[in-house]
Amino acid sequence: MTRVLIPAGALGLGYDRAALERGVANRPDIIAIDGGSTDSGPSYLGRGVSKYSRASTKVEWRELMQARAKAGVPLVIGTAGTCGADAAVDWLFDITREIALEEGMQVKVATLKSGQPKERVKAALGEGRLHALPAAPDINEAIVDDCTNIVALAGVEQVAAALATGADIVIAGRTTDTAIIAALPVVRGDHAGAAWHGAKVGECGALATTQPNSGVIQIDFDASGFTIEPMAADAAATPYTVSAHMLYENSDPFILHEPGGHLDVTRSEYEALDGRRVRVEGSKWVPGGYTVKLEGARIVGYQTVGLAVVRERRYVEHVREWAADVEARVRDKIVARMGLAPDAFTVEIRLIGMDATLGALENRHDIPVEVGILGILTCPTAELAAEAGKILNPYLLHHPLTEDEPMPTFAFPFSPAEMQRGALYEFCLNHVMELDDPLAAFVLETHEVGHA
Amino acid sequence: MPELGSLVSKVRSKNAGPFWLTVDVFCDDPATYARVRDGLKDATVAKLFGVEQQLLKRFDIPALNVVKFSVPRPVVQGTRADRDMHGAGWACLLEELQID
Protein backbone atom coordinates (compact mmCIF):
# COMPACT_ATOMS: atom_id res chain seq x y z
CA MET A 1 0.00 0.00 0.00
CA THR A 2 1.22 3.48 -0.82
CA ARG A 3 -0.29 6.62 0.65
CA VAL A 4 0.20 9.79 -1.39
CA LEU A 5 -0.63 13.21 0.07
CA ILE A 6 -1.47 15.87 -2.51
CA PRO A 7 -1.61 19.40 -1.03
CA ALA A 8 -3.17 21.19 -4.02
CA GLY A 9 -3.68 21.17 -7.76
CA ALA A 10 -0.68 23.44 -8.21
CA LEU A 11 1.92 25.11 -6.04
CA GLY A 12 0.91 28.76 -5.74
CA LEU A 13 -2.85 28.15 -5.74
CA GLY A 14 -3.18 27.84 -1.97
CA TYR A 15 -4.78 25.15 0.17
CA ASP A 16 -6.51 24.51 3.50
CA ARG A 17 -3.76 24.48 6.13
CA ALA A 18 -5.69 22.41 8.67
CA ALA A 19 -6.31 19.84 5.94
CA LEU A 20 -2.59 19.68 5.20
CA GLU A 21 -1.87 19.07 8.89
CA ARG A 22 -4.43 16.28 8.93
CA GLY A 23 -2.80 14.76 5.88
CA VAL A 24 0.65 14.85 7.46
CA ALA A 25 -0.72 13.25 10.65
CA ASN A 26 -2.01 10.37 8.53
CA ARG A 27 1.60 9.35 7.81
CA PRO A 28 1.82 9.55 4.01
CA ASP A 29 4.60 7.78 2.10
CA ILE A 30 5.19 10.80 -0.12
CA ILE A 31 3.91 14.35 -0.66
CA ALA A 32 3.40 15.20 -4.34
CA ILE A 33 2.33 18.45 -5.98
CA ASP A 34 2.13 19.73 -9.52
CA GLY A 35 3.84 22.99 -10.37
CA GLY A 36 2.46 23.83 -13.76
CA SER A 37 0.59 23.32 -16.97
CA THR A 38 0.45 24.63 -20.52
CA ASP A 39 -2.89 26.19 -19.70
CA SER A 40 -1.64 29.73 -19.28
CA GLY A 41 -0.14 29.74 -22.74
CA PRO A 42 3.20 29.52 -24.52
CA SER A 43 4.90 32.59 -23.05
CA TYR A 44 5.88 30.80 -19.82
CA LEU A 45 7.60 27.94 -21.62
CA GLY A 46 9.03 30.33 -24.18
CA ARG A 47 10.65 32.45 -21.46
CA GLY A 48 11.24 29.63 -18.99
CA VAL A 49 9.46 31.48 -16.17
CA SER A 50 6.78 30.88 -13.55
CA LYS A 51 3.30 32.31 -13.71
CA TYR A 52 2.98 32.55 -9.93
CA SER A 53 4.83 35.12 -7.87
CA ARG A 54 8.10 34.12 -6.24
CA ALA A 55 6.69 35.39 -2.92
CA SER A 56 3.61 33.13 -3.04
CA THR A 57 5.64 30.20 -4.23
CA LYS A 58 8.12 30.65 -1.43
CA VAL A 59 5.43 30.87 1.27
CA GLU A 60 3.72 27.68 0.11
CA TRP A 61 6.90 25.78 -0.67
CA ARG A 62 8.23 26.61 2.81
CA GLU A 63 5.08 25.12 4.36
CA LEU A 64 5.42 22.01 2.23
CA MET A 65 9.10 21.67 3.14
CA GLN A 66 8.10 21.93 6.80
CA ALA A 67 5.34 19.36 6.28
CA ARG A 68 7.85 17.07 4.60
CA ALA A 69 10.30 17.39 7.47
CA LYS A 70 7.55 16.58 9.93
CA ALA A 71 6.35 13.57 7.92
CA GLY A 72 9.89 12.40 7.21
CA VAL A 73 9.03 11.46 3.63
CA PRO A 74 9.99 12.73 0.18
CA LEU A 75 8.39 15.85 -1.29
CA VAL A 76 8.16 15.90 -5.08
CA ILE A 77 7.05 18.65 -7.43
CA GLY A 78 6.46 18.15 -11.15
CA THR A 79 6.56 20.82 -13.87
CA ALA A 80 8.30 23.26 -11.54
CA GLY A 81 7.77 26.94 -12.23
CA THR A 82 4.67 26.58 -14.44
CA CYS A 83 6.51 25.39 -17.55
CA GLY A 84 9.10 22.90 -16.29
CA ALA A 85 11.91 24.43 -18.36
CA ASP A 86 15.42 24.06 -16.95
CA ALA A 87 15.49 27.72 -15.89
CA ALA A 88 12.26 27.20 -13.93
CA VAL A 89 13.82 24.21 -12.12
CA ASP A 90 16.80 26.40 -11.23
CA TRP A 91 14.39 29.10 -9.99
CA LEU A 92 12.62 26.73 -7.60
CA PHE A 93 15.92 25.14 -6.55
CA ASP A 94 17.15 28.62 -5.63
CA ILE A 95 14.03 29.20 -3.52
CA THR A 96 14.51 25.79 -1.90
CA ARG A 97 18.08 26.62 -0.96
CA GLU A 98 17.01 29.93 0.58
CA ILE A 99 14.32 28.26 2.65
CA ALA A 100 16.64 25.49 3.83
CA LEU A 101 19.13 28.09 5.06
CA GLU A 102 16.44 30.20 6.71
CA GLU A 103 14.88 27.18 8.42
CA GLY A 104 18.13 25.52 9.41
CA MET A 105 17.19 22.42 7.43
CA GLN A 106 19.62 20.07 5.82
CA VAL A 107 18.07 18.32 2.84
CA LYS A 108 19.11 16.30 -0.16
CA VAL A 109 17.52 17.73 -3.29
CA ALA A 110 17.29 15.93 -6.62
CA THR A 111 16.70 18.03 -9.73
CA LEU A 112 15.31 16.33 -12.79
CA LYS A 113 15.65 18.45 -15.90
CA SER A 114 13.48 17.94 -18.95
CA GLY A 115 14.95 20.51 -21.33
CA GLN A 116 15.81 19.11 -24.74
CA PRO A 117 18.80 20.19 -26.84
CA LYS A 118 17.69 21.11 -30.35
CA GLU A 119 20.22 18.69 -31.83
CA ARG A 120 18.52 15.77 -30.09
CA VAL A 121 15.09 16.78 -31.34
CA LYS A 122 16.36 17.37 -34.89
CA ALA A 123 18.12 13.99 -34.85
CA ALA A 124 14.88 12.31 -33.75
CA LEU A 125 13.04 14.17 -36.51
CA GLY A 126 15.58 13.04 -39.11
CA GLU A 127 15.51 9.43 -37.90
CA GLY A 128 11.74 9.20 -37.91
CA ARG A 129 11.54 8.89 -34.10
CA LEU A 130 9.30 11.95 -33.78
CA HIS A 131 5.59 11.34 -34.28
CA ALA A 132 2.84 13.92 -34.67
CA LEU A 133 -0.13 13.71 -32.30
CA PRO A 134 -3.62 14.61 -33.56
CA ALA A 135 -3.90 18.28 -34.58
CA ALA A 136 -0.12 18.75 -34.41
CA PRO A 137 1.36 21.65 -36.37
CA ASP A 138 3.81 20.91 -39.20
CA ILE A 139 7.41 21.02 -38.08
CA ASN A 140 10.84 21.08 -39.67
CA GLU A 141 14.43 21.67 -38.55
CA ALA A 142 14.08 25.45 -38.83
CA ILE A 143 11.10 25.49 -36.48
CA VAL A 144 12.99 23.37 -33.96
CA ASP A 145 15.91 25.79 -34.25
CA ASP A 146 13.55 28.71 -33.55
CA CYS A 147 12.38 27.28 -30.20
CA THR A 148 13.57 29.15 -27.13
CA ASN A 149 12.71 26.13 -24.96
CA ILE A 150 11.81 22.52 -25.70
CA VAL A 151 10.86 20.17 -22.88
CA ALA A 152 9.98 16.49 -22.78
CA LEU A 153 7.29 15.31 -20.38
CA ALA A 154 8.84 12.84 -17.93
CA GLY A 155 6.85 9.84 -16.77
CA VAL A 156 7.10 7.58 -13.74
CA GLU A 157 10.48 6.09 -14.75
CA GLN A 158 12.34 9.38 -14.49
CA VAL A 159 10.56 10.49 -11.30
CA ALA A 160 11.24 7.06 -9.79
CA ALA A 161 14.94 7.42 -10.64
CA ALA A 162 14.96 10.77 -8.83
CA LEU A 163 13.27 9.22 -5.79
CA ALA A 164 15.75 6.32 -5.87
CA THR A 165 18.60 8.75 -5.13
CA GLY A 166 17.16 8.97 -1.63
CA ALA A 167 16.37 12.64 -2.12
CA ASP A 168 14.25 14.41 0.48
CA ILE A 169 12.98 16.78 -2.19
CA VAL A 170 12.60 16.18 -5.92
CA ILE A 171 12.28 19.25 -8.13
CA ALA A 172 11.26 17.98 -11.52
CA GLY A 173 11.07 19.94 -14.75
CA ARG A 174 8.25 19.12 -17.13
CA THR A 175 6.52 15.88 -16.19
CA THR A 176 3.11 14.58 -17.11
CA ASP A 177 0.59 15.81 -14.54
CA THR A 178 0.17 12.26 -13.27
CA ALA A 179 3.77 10.99 -13.14
CA ILE A 180 4.72 12.52 -9.80
CA ILE A 181 1.74 10.86 -8.10
CA ALA A 182 1.92 7.52 -9.94
CA ALA A 183 5.69 7.04 -9.60
CA LEU A 184 5.93 5.65 -6.07
CA PRO A 185 2.88 3.34 -6.29
CA VAL A 186 4.18 1.93 -9.59
CA VAL A 187 7.67 1.36 -8.17
CA ARG A 188 6.25 -0.37 -5.11
CA GLY A 189 4.18 -2.72 -7.22
CA ASP A 190 0.71 -1.36 -6.54
CA HIS A 191 -1.88 -1.91 -9.26
CA ALA A 192 -0.59 -0.04 -12.33
CA GLY A 193 -4.03 0.94 -13.65
CA ALA A 194 -4.98 2.23 -10.22
CA ALA A 195 -1.69 4.13 -9.92
CA TRP A 196 -2.26 6.08 -13.14
CA HIS A 197 -5.98 6.54 -12.64
CA GLY A 198 -5.63 7.71 -9.05
CA ALA A 199 -2.88 10.05 -10.19
CA LYS A 200 -5.14 11.56 -12.84
CA VAL A 201 -7.95 12.03 -10.32
CA GLY A 202 -5.53 13.55 -7.82
CA GLU A 203 -3.47 15.80 -10.04
CA CYS A 204 -5.79 18.75 -9.52
CA GLY A 205 -5.89 18.24 -5.75
CA ALA A 206 -9.40 18.60 -4.34
CA LEU A 207 -10.94 19.48 -7.71
CA ALA A 208 -12.31 15.92 -7.77
CA THR A 209 -14.22 16.57 -4.51
CA THR A 210 -17.14 18.72 -3.41
CA GLN A 211 -14.75 21.45 -2.10
CA PRO A 212 -12.26 22.16 -4.89
CA ASN A 213 -10.57 25.08 -3.10
CA SER A 214 -9.63 23.02 -0.06
CA GLY A 215 -6.79 21.52 -2.07
CA VAL A 216 -5.61 18.64 0.07
CA ILE A 217 -6.42 15.03 -0.72
CA GLN A 218 -4.97 11.67 0.21
CA ILE A 219 -4.93 8.66 -2.08
CA ASP A 220 -4.16 5.11 -0.94
CA PHE A 221 -2.96 2.82 -3.70
CA ASP A 222 -2.90 -0.96 -3.29
CA ALA A 223 -2.87 -4.25 -5.22
CA SER A 224 -6.32 -3.84 -6.75
CA GLY A 225 -7.33 -0.18 -6.76
CA PHE A 226 -7.19 3.15 -4.99
CA THR A 227 -9.12 5.03 -2.33
CA ILE A 228 -9.40 8.81 -2.37
CA GLU A 229 -10.21 10.91 0.67
CA PRO A 230 -10.20 14.71 0.92
CA MET A 231 -8.42 16.06 4.00
CA ALA A 232 -10.62 19.13 4.55
CA ALA A 233 -13.32 18.46 7.16
CA ASP A 234 -16.16 19.73 4.97
CA ALA A 235 -15.04 18.13 1.70
CA ALA A 236 -16.31 14.87 0.27
CA ALA A 237 -15.29 12.67 -2.63
CA THR A 238 -18.29 10.99 -4.26
CA PRO A 239 -18.43 8.48 -7.11
CA TYR A 240 -19.71 11.35 -9.25
CA THR A 241 -16.99 13.89 -8.38
CA VAL A 242 -14.28 11.26 -8.84
CA SER A 243 -15.51 9.74 -12.10
CA ALA A 244 -16.42 13.12 -13.58
CA HIS A 245 -12.84 14.30 -13.11
CA MET A 246 -11.74 12.22 -16.10
CA LEU A 247 -13.66 14.73 -18.21
CA TYR A 248 -11.51 17.62 -17.04
CA GLU A 249 -9.12 18.99 -19.66
CA ASN A 250 -9.10 15.57 -21.36
CA SER A 251 -10.11 15.26 -24.99
CA ASP A 252 -10.97 11.59 -24.33
CA PRO A 253 -12.53 10.86 -20.91
CA PHE A 254 -11.64 7.15 -20.95
CA ILE A 255 -8.13 6.96 -22.37
CA LEU A 256 -5.05 8.80 -21.11
CA HIS A 257 -1.74 8.45 -22.97
CA GLU A 258 1.38 8.42 -20.82
CA PRO A 259 5.03 7.54 -21.42
CA GLY A 260 5.20 3.77 -21.91
CA GLY A 261 1.50 3.05 -22.44
CA HIS A 262 -1.98 4.28 -21.78
CA LEU A 263 -4.61 4.22 -19.06
CA ASP A 264 -8.06 2.86 -19.88
CA VAL A 265 -10.83 3.62 -17.38
CA THR A 266 -13.71 2.30 -19.50
CA ARG A 267 -14.40 -0.47 -16.99
CA SER A 268 -13.50 1.39 -13.80
CA GLU A 269 -15.98 1.06 -10.95
CA TYR A 270 -16.53 3.77 -8.38
CA GLU A 271 -17.90 2.92 -4.95
CA ALA A 272 -18.68 5.23 -2.03
CA LEU A 273 -17.04 3.74 1.07
CA ASP A 274 -18.83 6.29 3.24
CA GLY A 275 -19.92 9.91 2.92
CA ARG A 276 -16.50 11.20 1.90
CA ARG A 277 -14.26 8.39 0.59
CA VAL A 278 -14.44 6.67 -2.79
CA ARG A 279 -12.92 3.35 -3.82
CA VAL A 280 -12.01 2.79 -7.48
CA GLU A 281 -11.16 -0.56 -9.08
CA GLY A 282 -11.05 -1.98 -12.58
CA SER A 283 -8.78 0.63 -14.17
CA LYS A 284 -6.41 -0.80 -16.73
CA TRP A 285 -2.85 0.11 -17.70
CA VAL A 286 -1.99 -0.97 -21.23
CA PRO A 287 1.78 -1.01 -21.85
CA GLY A 288 3.03 0.31 -25.20
CA GLY A 289 6.17 1.67 -26.83
CA TYR A 290 8.21 4.17 -24.83
CA THR A 291 7.63 7.71 -26.01
CA VAL A 292 7.73 11.08 -24.31
CA LYS A 293 5.67 14.05 -25.41
CA LEU A 294 7.50 17.22 -26.41
CA GLU A 295 6.46 20.83 -25.91
CA GLY A 296 8.24 23.73 -27.55
CA ALA A 297 7.69 27.45 -27.85
CA ARG A 298 9.19 29.96 -30.25
CA ILE A 299 8.98 33.70 -30.86
CA VAL A 300 6.85 34.63 -33.86
CA GLY A 301 6.81 38.39 -33.46
CA TYR A 302 6.67 41.30 -31.02
CA GLN A 303 3.53 43.12 -30.04
CA THR A 304 2.25 46.49 -29.01
CA VAL A 305 -1.37 46.80 -27.93
CA GLY A 306 -3.43 49.94 -27.60
CA LEU A 307 -6.66 50.35 -25.68
CA ALA A 308 -9.36 53.00 -26.09
CA VAL A 309 -13.04 53.00 -25.17
CA VAL A 310 -15.80 54.31 -27.43
CA ARG A 311 -18.92 55.48 -25.58
CA GLU A 312 -20.67 57.88 -27.99
CA ARG A 313 -23.78 56.12 -29.28
CA ARG A 314 -23.32 56.87 -32.95
CA TYR A 315 -19.76 55.54 -32.88
CA VAL A 316 -20.83 52.45 -30.95
CA GLU A 317 -23.52 51.75 -33.55
CA HIS A 318 -21.01 52.05 -36.40
CA VAL A 319 -17.97 50.65 -34.60
CA ARG A 320 -17.30 47.81 -37.05
CA GLU A 321 -16.89 50.05 -40.07
CA TRP A 322 -14.94 52.53 -37.96
CA ALA A 323 -12.55 49.78 -36.81
CA ALA A 324 -12.09 48.41 -40.33
CA ASP A 325 -11.22 51.92 -41.52
CA VAL A 326 -8.70 52.41 -38.72
CA GLU A 327 -7.07 49.05 -39.47
CA ALA A 328 -6.70 49.92 -43.15
CA ARG A 329 -5.32 53.42 -42.51
CA VAL A 330 -2.83 52.25 -39.88
CA ARG A 331 -1.66 49.48 -42.19
CA ASP A 332 -1.11 51.92 -45.05
CA LYS A 333 0.70 54.42 -42.84
CA ILE A 334 3.05 51.76 -41.39
CA VAL A 335 4.00 50.74 -44.95
CA ALA A 336 4.37 54.33 -46.14
CA ARG A 337 6.22 55.81 -43.17
CA MET A 338 8.11 52.86 -41.62
CA GLY A 339 8.89 51.12 -44.89
CA LEU A 340 7.69 47.71 -43.73
CA ALA A 341 6.46 45.23 -46.32
CA PRO A 342 2.67 44.67 -46.04
CA ASP A 343 3.16 41.00 -45.09
CA ALA A 344 5.83 41.73 -42.45
CA PHE A 345 3.36 42.92 -39.81
CA THR A 346 -0.29 42.71 -38.82
CA VAL A 347 -2.80 45.23 -37.50
CA GLU A 348 -5.88 43.86 -35.77
CA ILE A 349 -8.60 45.60 -33.82
CA ARG A 350 -10.73 43.54 -31.46
CA LEU A 351 -14.00 45.05 -30.30
CA ILE A 352 -14.51 44.33 -26.62
CA GLY A 353 -18.23 44.22 -26.00
CA MET A 354 -18.97 42.95 -29.52
CA ASP A 355 -17.08 39.75 -30.32
CA ALA A 356 -13.64 39.95 -28.69
CA THR A 357 -13.96 36.47 -27.16
CA LEU A 358 -15.40 34.48 -30.04
CA GLY A 359 -14.60 36.45 -33.18
CA ALA A 360 -16.31 35.10 -36.26
CA LEU A 361 -18.02 32.36 -34.20
CA GLU A 362 -20.03 34.93 -32.19
CA ASN A 363 -23.78 34.59 -32.75
CA ARG A 364 -25.07 37.47 -30.64
CA HIS A 365 -25.20 40.94 -32.11
CA ASP A 366 -26.56 43.23 -29.39
CA ILE A 367 -25.63 46.92 -29.34
CA PRO A 368 -23.53 47.51 -26.21
CA VAL A 369 -23.29 50.66 -24.09
CA GLU A 370 -19.65 51.11 -24.95
CA VAL A 371 -16.98 49.22 -26.88
CA GLY A 372 -13.38 48.58 -25.91
CA ILE A 373 -11.07 49.10 -28.84
CA LEU A 374 -8.12 46.75 -28.50
CA GLY A 375 -5.58 47.44 -31.20
CA ILE A 376 -2.97 44.69 -31.63
CA LEU A 377 0.17 45.25 -33.69
CA THR A 378 2.53 42.38 -34.40
CA CYS A 379 5.90 43.25 -35.91
CA PRO A 380 9.26 41.53 -36.51
CA THR A 381 11.04 43.38 -33.67
CA ALA A 382 10.09 45.05 -30.41
CA GLU A 383 11.39 48.41 -31.70
CA LEU A 384 9.21 48.23 -34.80
CA ALA A 385 6.21 47.22 -32.68
CA ALA A 386 6.78 50.25 -30.43
CA GLU A 387 7.04 52.55 -33.44
CA ALA A 388 3.90 51.07 -35.02
CA GLY A 389 2.08 51.63 -31.73
CA LYS A 390 2.75 55.34 -32.04
CA ILE A 391 1.22 55.30 -35.50
CA LEU A 392 -1.87 53.57 -34.13
CA ASN A 393 -2.26 55.91 -31.15
CA PRO A 394 -3.74 59.03 -32.84
CA TYR A 395 -6.30 56.91 -34.71
CA LEU A 396 -7.50 55.35 -31.46
CA LEU A 397 -7.86 58.82 -30.00
CA HIS A 398 -9.39 60.89 -32.77
CA HIS A 399 -10.39 59.01 -35.92
CA PRO A 400 -13.73 60.34 -37.27
CA LEU A 401 -16.36 58.09 -38.77
CA THR A 402 -16.73 60.36 -41.82
CA GLU A 403 -14.61 63.09 -43.39
CA ASP A 404 -17.08 65.90 -42.72
CA GLU A 405 -17.68 65.77 -39.01
CA PRO A 406 -15.99 67.31 -35.99
CA MET A 407 -12.97 65.39 -34.71
CA PRO A 408 -14.07 62.99 -31.97
CA THR A 409 -12.02 62.08 -28.90
CA PHE A 410 -12.32 58.66 -27.32
CA ALA A 411 -11.54 57.55 -23.77
CA PHE A 412 -7.94 56.54 -23.21
CA PRO A 413 -7.59 54.70 -19.88
CA PHE A 414 -3.82 55.29 -19.75
CA SER A 415 -1.03 57.53 -20.84
CA PRO A 416 0.38 56.28 -23.09
CA ALA A 417 -2.58 54.31 -24.39
CA GLU A 418 -0.31 51.79 -26.05
CA MET A 419 1.59 49.08 -24.17
CA GLN A 420 4.59 47.00 -25.13
CA ARG A 421 3.70 43.31 -24.83
CA GLY A 422 7.15 42.02 -25.74
CA ALA A 423 7.56 38.74 -27.58
CA LEU A 424 4.64 36.75 -28.92
CA TYR A 425 5.35 33.04 -28.43
CA GLU A 426 3.68 30.07 -30.06
CA PHE A 427 3.54 26.43 -29.08
CA CYS A 428 5.02 24.67 -32.08
CA LEU A 429 5.29 21.01 -31.06
CA ASN A 430 2.59 18.45 -30.36
CA HIS A 431 4.72 15.40 -30.94
CA VAL A 432 6.07 12.37 -29.13
CA MET A 433 9.68 11.24 -29.26
CA GLU A 434 10.65 7.56 -29.10
CA LEU A 435 13.23 6.71 -26.46
CA ASP A 436 15.13 3.43 -26.01
CA ASP A 437 16.13 4.44 -22.50
CA PRO A 438 13.62 6.58 -20.57
CA LEU A 439 16.43 8.35 -18.74
CA ALA A 440 18.38 9.21 -21.89
CA ALA A 441 16.58 12.52 -22.47
CA PHE A 442 16.61 13.78 -18.86
CA VAL A 443 19.29 15.10 -16.53
CA LEU A 444 19.20 13.98 -12.91
CA GLU A 445 21.42 15.62 -10.29
CA THR A 446 21.53 15.61 -6.51
CA HIS A 447 22.51 18.48 -4.21
CA GLU A 448 23.05 18.75 -0.46
CA VAL A 449 21.36 21.93 0.64
CA GLY A 450 21.23 23.91 3.89
CA HIS A 451 23.33 23.80 7.05
CA ALA A 452 25.73 20.89 7.38
CA MET B 1 -37.24 26.33 -28.10
CA PRO B 2 -35.23 26.81 -24.91
CA GLU B 3 -31.52 27.52 -24.77
CA LEU B 4 -29.39 24.55 -23.73
CA GLY B 5 -27.99 26.51 -20.79
CA SER B 6 -31.45 26.82 -19.24
CA LEU B 7 -31.90 23.03 -19.21
CA VAL B 8 -28.58 21.84 -17.82
CA SER B 9 -26.57 22.50 -14.66
CA LYS B 10 -23.40 23.58 -16.43
CA VAL B 11 -21.66 23.83 -19.76
CA ARG B 12 -17.89 23.96 -19.40
CA SER B 13 -15.26 24.42 -22.07
CA LYS B 14 -11.52 24.07 -21.41
CA ASN B 15 -8.32 23.49 -23.24
CA ALA B 16 -7.26 19.86 -23.44
CA GLY B 17 -3.67 20.86 -24.11
CA PRO B 18 -2.82 23.72 -26.48
CA PHE B 19 -4.22 22.02 -29.57
CA TRP B 20 -7.60 20.69 -28.41
CA LEU B 21 -10.71 22.10 -26.85
CA THR B 22 -13.15 20.01 -24.84
CA VAL B 23 -16.70 20.93 -23.89
CA ASP B 24 -18.69 19.14 -21.19
CA VAL B 25 -22.45 19.46 -20.85
CA PHE B 26 -23.53 18.45 -17.35
CA CYS B 27 -27.18 17.42 -17.02
CA ASP B 28 -28.92 16.99 -13.67
CA ASP B 29 -30.94 13.88 -14.44
CA PRO B 30 -31.37 11.07 -16.99
CA ALA B 31 -34.38 12.71 -18.65
CA THR B 32 -32.53 15.95 -19.32
CA TYR B 33 -29.51 13.96 -20.43
CA ALA B 34 -31.60 12.03 -22.98
CA ARG B 35 -33.14 15.26 -24.26
CA VAL B 36 -29.76 16.96 -24.61
CA ARG B 37 -28.13 13.88 -26.15
CA ASP B 38 -30.83 13.66 -28.79
CA GLY B 39 -31.14 17.42 -29.29
CA LEU B 40 -27.43 18.09 -29.91
CA LYS B 41 -26.61 17.14 -33.49
CA ASP B 42 -22.96 16.63 -34.42
CA ALA B 43 -23.29 18.78 -37.52
CA THR B 44 -24.73 21.69 -35.53
CA VAL B 45 -22.04 21.49 -32.87
CA ALA B 46 -19.21 21.25 -35.42
CA LYS B 47 -20.57 24.32 -37.22
CA LEU B 48 -20.92 26.21 -33.95
CA PHE B 49 -17.21 25.66 -33.21
CA GLY B 50 -16.11 26.22 -36.78
CA VAL B 51 -14.57 22.75 -37.29
CA GLU B 52 -15.17 20.00 -39.80
CA GLN B 53 -17.66 17.45 -38.54
CA GLN B 54 -15.32 14.47 -39.01
CA LEU B 55 -12.87 16.07 -36.54
CA LEU B 56 -15.51 16.30 -33.81
CA LYS B 57 -15.16 13.67 -31.07
CA ARG B 58 -18.30 12.98 -29.11
CA PHE B 59 -18.86 11.03 -25.90
CA ASP B 60 -22.35 10.36 -24.58
CA ILE B 61 -21.82 9.28 -20.96
CA PRO B 62 -25.06 8.15 -19.29
CA ALA B 63 -23.27 7.21 -16.05
CA LEU B 64 -22.53 10.92 -15.51
CA ASN B 65 -25.47 12.42 -17.43
CA VAL B 66 -22.82 14.17 -19.50
CA VAL B 67 -22.46 14.85 -23.21
CA LYS B 68 -18.88 15.71 -24.09
CA PHE B 69 -17.39 17.11 -27.30
CA SER B 70 -13.74 17.51 -28.19
CA VAL B 71 -12.48 19.40 -31.22
CA PRO B 72 -9.11 20.55 -32.50
CA ARG B 73 -8.92 24.11 -31.22
CA PRO B 74 -10.38 26.48 -33.82
CA VAL B 75 -7.16 28.45 -33.32
CA VAL B 76 -4.18 27.02 -31.44
CA GLN B 77 -3.85 28.32 -27.90
CA GLY B 78 -1.73 31.45 -27.63
CA THR B 79 -1.22 32.04 -31.34
CA ARG B 80 -1.69 35.54 -32.68
CA ALA B 81 -5.27 34.80 -33.68
CA ASP B 82 -6.24 33.23 -30.34
CA ARG B 83 -8.76 35.26 -28.38
CA ASP B 84 -9.32 33.04 -25.38
CA MET B 85 -6.20 31.54 -23.79
CA HIS B 86 -8.04 29.03 -21.60
CA GLY B 87 -10.83 28.24 -24.04
CA ALA B 88 -13.55 28.85 -21.46
CA GLY B 89 -15.60 31.22 -23.65
CA TRP B 90 -16.59 28.62 -26.22
CA ALA B 91 -19.02 27.13 -23.72
CA CYS B 92 -21.29 30.14 -24.33
CA LEU B 93 -21.90 29.01 -27.89
CA LEU B 94 -23.42 25.76 -26.65
CA GLU B 95 -25.20 27.39 -23.72
CA GLU B 96 -27.05 29.74 -26.04
CA LEU B 97 -27.90 27.07 -28.61
CA GLN B 98 -31.63 26.43 -28.90
CA ILE B 99 -32.57 22.78 -28.78
CA ASP B 100 -35.80 20.77 -29.04
Short mmCIF file of C-alpha atoms in Angstrom, two decimals, chain B residues 7-96:
data_model
loop_
_atom_site.label_atom_id
_atom_site.label_comp_id
_atom_site.label_asym_id
_atom_site.label_seq_id
_atom_site.Cartn_x
_atom_site.Cartn_y
_atom_site.Cartn_z
CA LEU B 7 -31.90 23.03 -19.21
CA VAL B 8 -28.58 21.84 -17.82
CA SER B 9 -26.57 22.50 -14.66
CA LYS B 10 -23.40 23.58 -16.43
CA VAL B 11 -21.66 23.83 -19.76
CA ARG B 12 -17.89 23.96 -19.40
CA SER B 13 -15.26 24.42 -22.07
CA LYS B 14 -11.52 24.07 -21.41
CA ASN B 15 -8.32 23.49 -23.24
CA ALA B 16 -7.26 19.86 -23.44
CA GLY B 17 -3.67 20.86 -24.11
CA PRO B 18 -2.82 23.72 -26.48
CA PHE B 19 -4.22 22.02 -29.57
CA TRP B 20 -7.60 20.69 -28.41
CA LEU B 21 -10.71 22.10 -26.85
CA THR B 22 -13.15 20.01 -24.84
CA VAL B 23 -16.70 20.93 -23.89
CA ASP B 24 -18.69 19.14 -21.19
CA VAL B 25 -22.45 19.46 -20.85
CA PHE B 26 -23.53 18.45 -17.35
CA CYS B 27 -27.18 17.42 -17.02
CA ASP B 28 -28.92 16.99 -13.67
CA ASP B 29 -30.94 13.88 -14.44
CA PRO B 30 -31.37 11.07 -16.99
CA ALA B 31 -34.38 12.71 -18.65
CA THR B 32 -32.53 15.95 -19.32
CA TYR B 33 -29.51 13.96 -20.43
CA ALA B 34 -31.60 12.03 -22.98
CA ARG B 35 -33.14 15.26 -24.26
CA VAL B 36 -29.76 16.96 -24.61
CA ARG B 37 -28.13 13.88 -26.15
CA ASP B 38 -30.83 13.66 -28.79
CA GLY B 39 -31.14 17.42 -29.29
CA LEU B 40 -27.43 18.09 -29.91
CA LYS B 41 -26.61 17.14 -33.49
CA ASP B 42 -22.96 16.63 -34.42
CA ALA B 43 -23.29 18.78 -37.52
CA THR B 44 -24.73 21.69 -35.53
CA VAL B 45 -22.04 21.49 -32.87
CA ALA B 46 -19.21 21.25 -35.42
CA LYS B 47 -20.57 24.32 -37.22
CA LEU B 48 -20.92 26.21 -33.95
CA PHE B 49 -17.21 25.66 -33.21
CA GLY B 50 -16.11 26.22 -36.78
CA VAL B 51 -14.57 22.75 -37.29
CA GLU B 52 -15.17 20.00 -39.80
CA GLN B 53 -17.66 17.45 -38.54
CA GLN B 54 -15.32 14.47 -39.01
CA LEU B 55 -12.87 16.07 -36.54
CA LEU B 56 -15.51 16.30 -33.81
CA LYS B 57 -15.16 13.67 -31.07
CA ARG B 58 -18.30 12.98 -29.11
CA PHE B 59 -18.86 11.03 -25.90
CA ASP B 60 -22.35 10.36 -24.58
CA ILE B 61 -21.82 9.28 -20.96
CA PRO B 62 -25.06 8.15 -19.29
CA ALA B 63 -23.27 7.21 -16.05
CA LEU B 64 -22.53 10.92 -15.51
CA ASN B 65 -25.47 12.42 -17.43
CA VAL B 66 -22.82 14.17 -19.50
CA VAL B 67 -22.46 14.85 -23.21
CA LYS B 68 -18.88 15.71 -24.09
CA PHE B 69 -17.39 17.11 -27.30
CA SER B 70 -13.74 17.51 -28.19
CA VAL B 71 -12.48 19.40 -31.22
CA PRO B 72 -9.11 20.55 -32.50
CA ARG B 73 -8.92 24.11 -31.22
CA PRO B 74 -10.38 26.48 -33.82
CA VAL B 75 -7.16 28.45 -33.32
CA VAL B 76 -4.18 27.02 -31.44
CA GLN B 77 -3.85 28.32 -27.90
CA GLY B 78 -1.73 31.45 -27.63
CA THR B 79 -1.22 32.04 -31.34
CA ARG B 80 -1.69 35.54 -32.68
CA ALA B 81 -5.27 34.80 -33.68
CA ASP B 82 -6.24 33.23 -30.34
CA ARG B 83 -8.76 35.26 -28.38
CA ASP B 84 -9.32 33.04 -25.38
CA MET B 85 -6.20 31.54 -23.79
CA HIS B 86 -8.04 29.03 -21.60
CA GLY B 87 -10.83 28.24 -24.04
CA ALA B 88 -13.55 28.85 -21.46
CA GLY B 89 -15.60 31.22 -23.65
CA TRP B 90 -16.59 28.62 -26.22
CA ALA B 91 -19.02 27.13 -23.72
CA CYS B 92 -21.29 30.14 -24.33
CA LEU B 93 -21.90 29.01 -27.89
CA LEU B 94 -23.42 25.76 -26.65
CA GLU B 95 -25.20 27.39 -23.72
CA GLU B 96 -27.05 29.74 -26.04
#
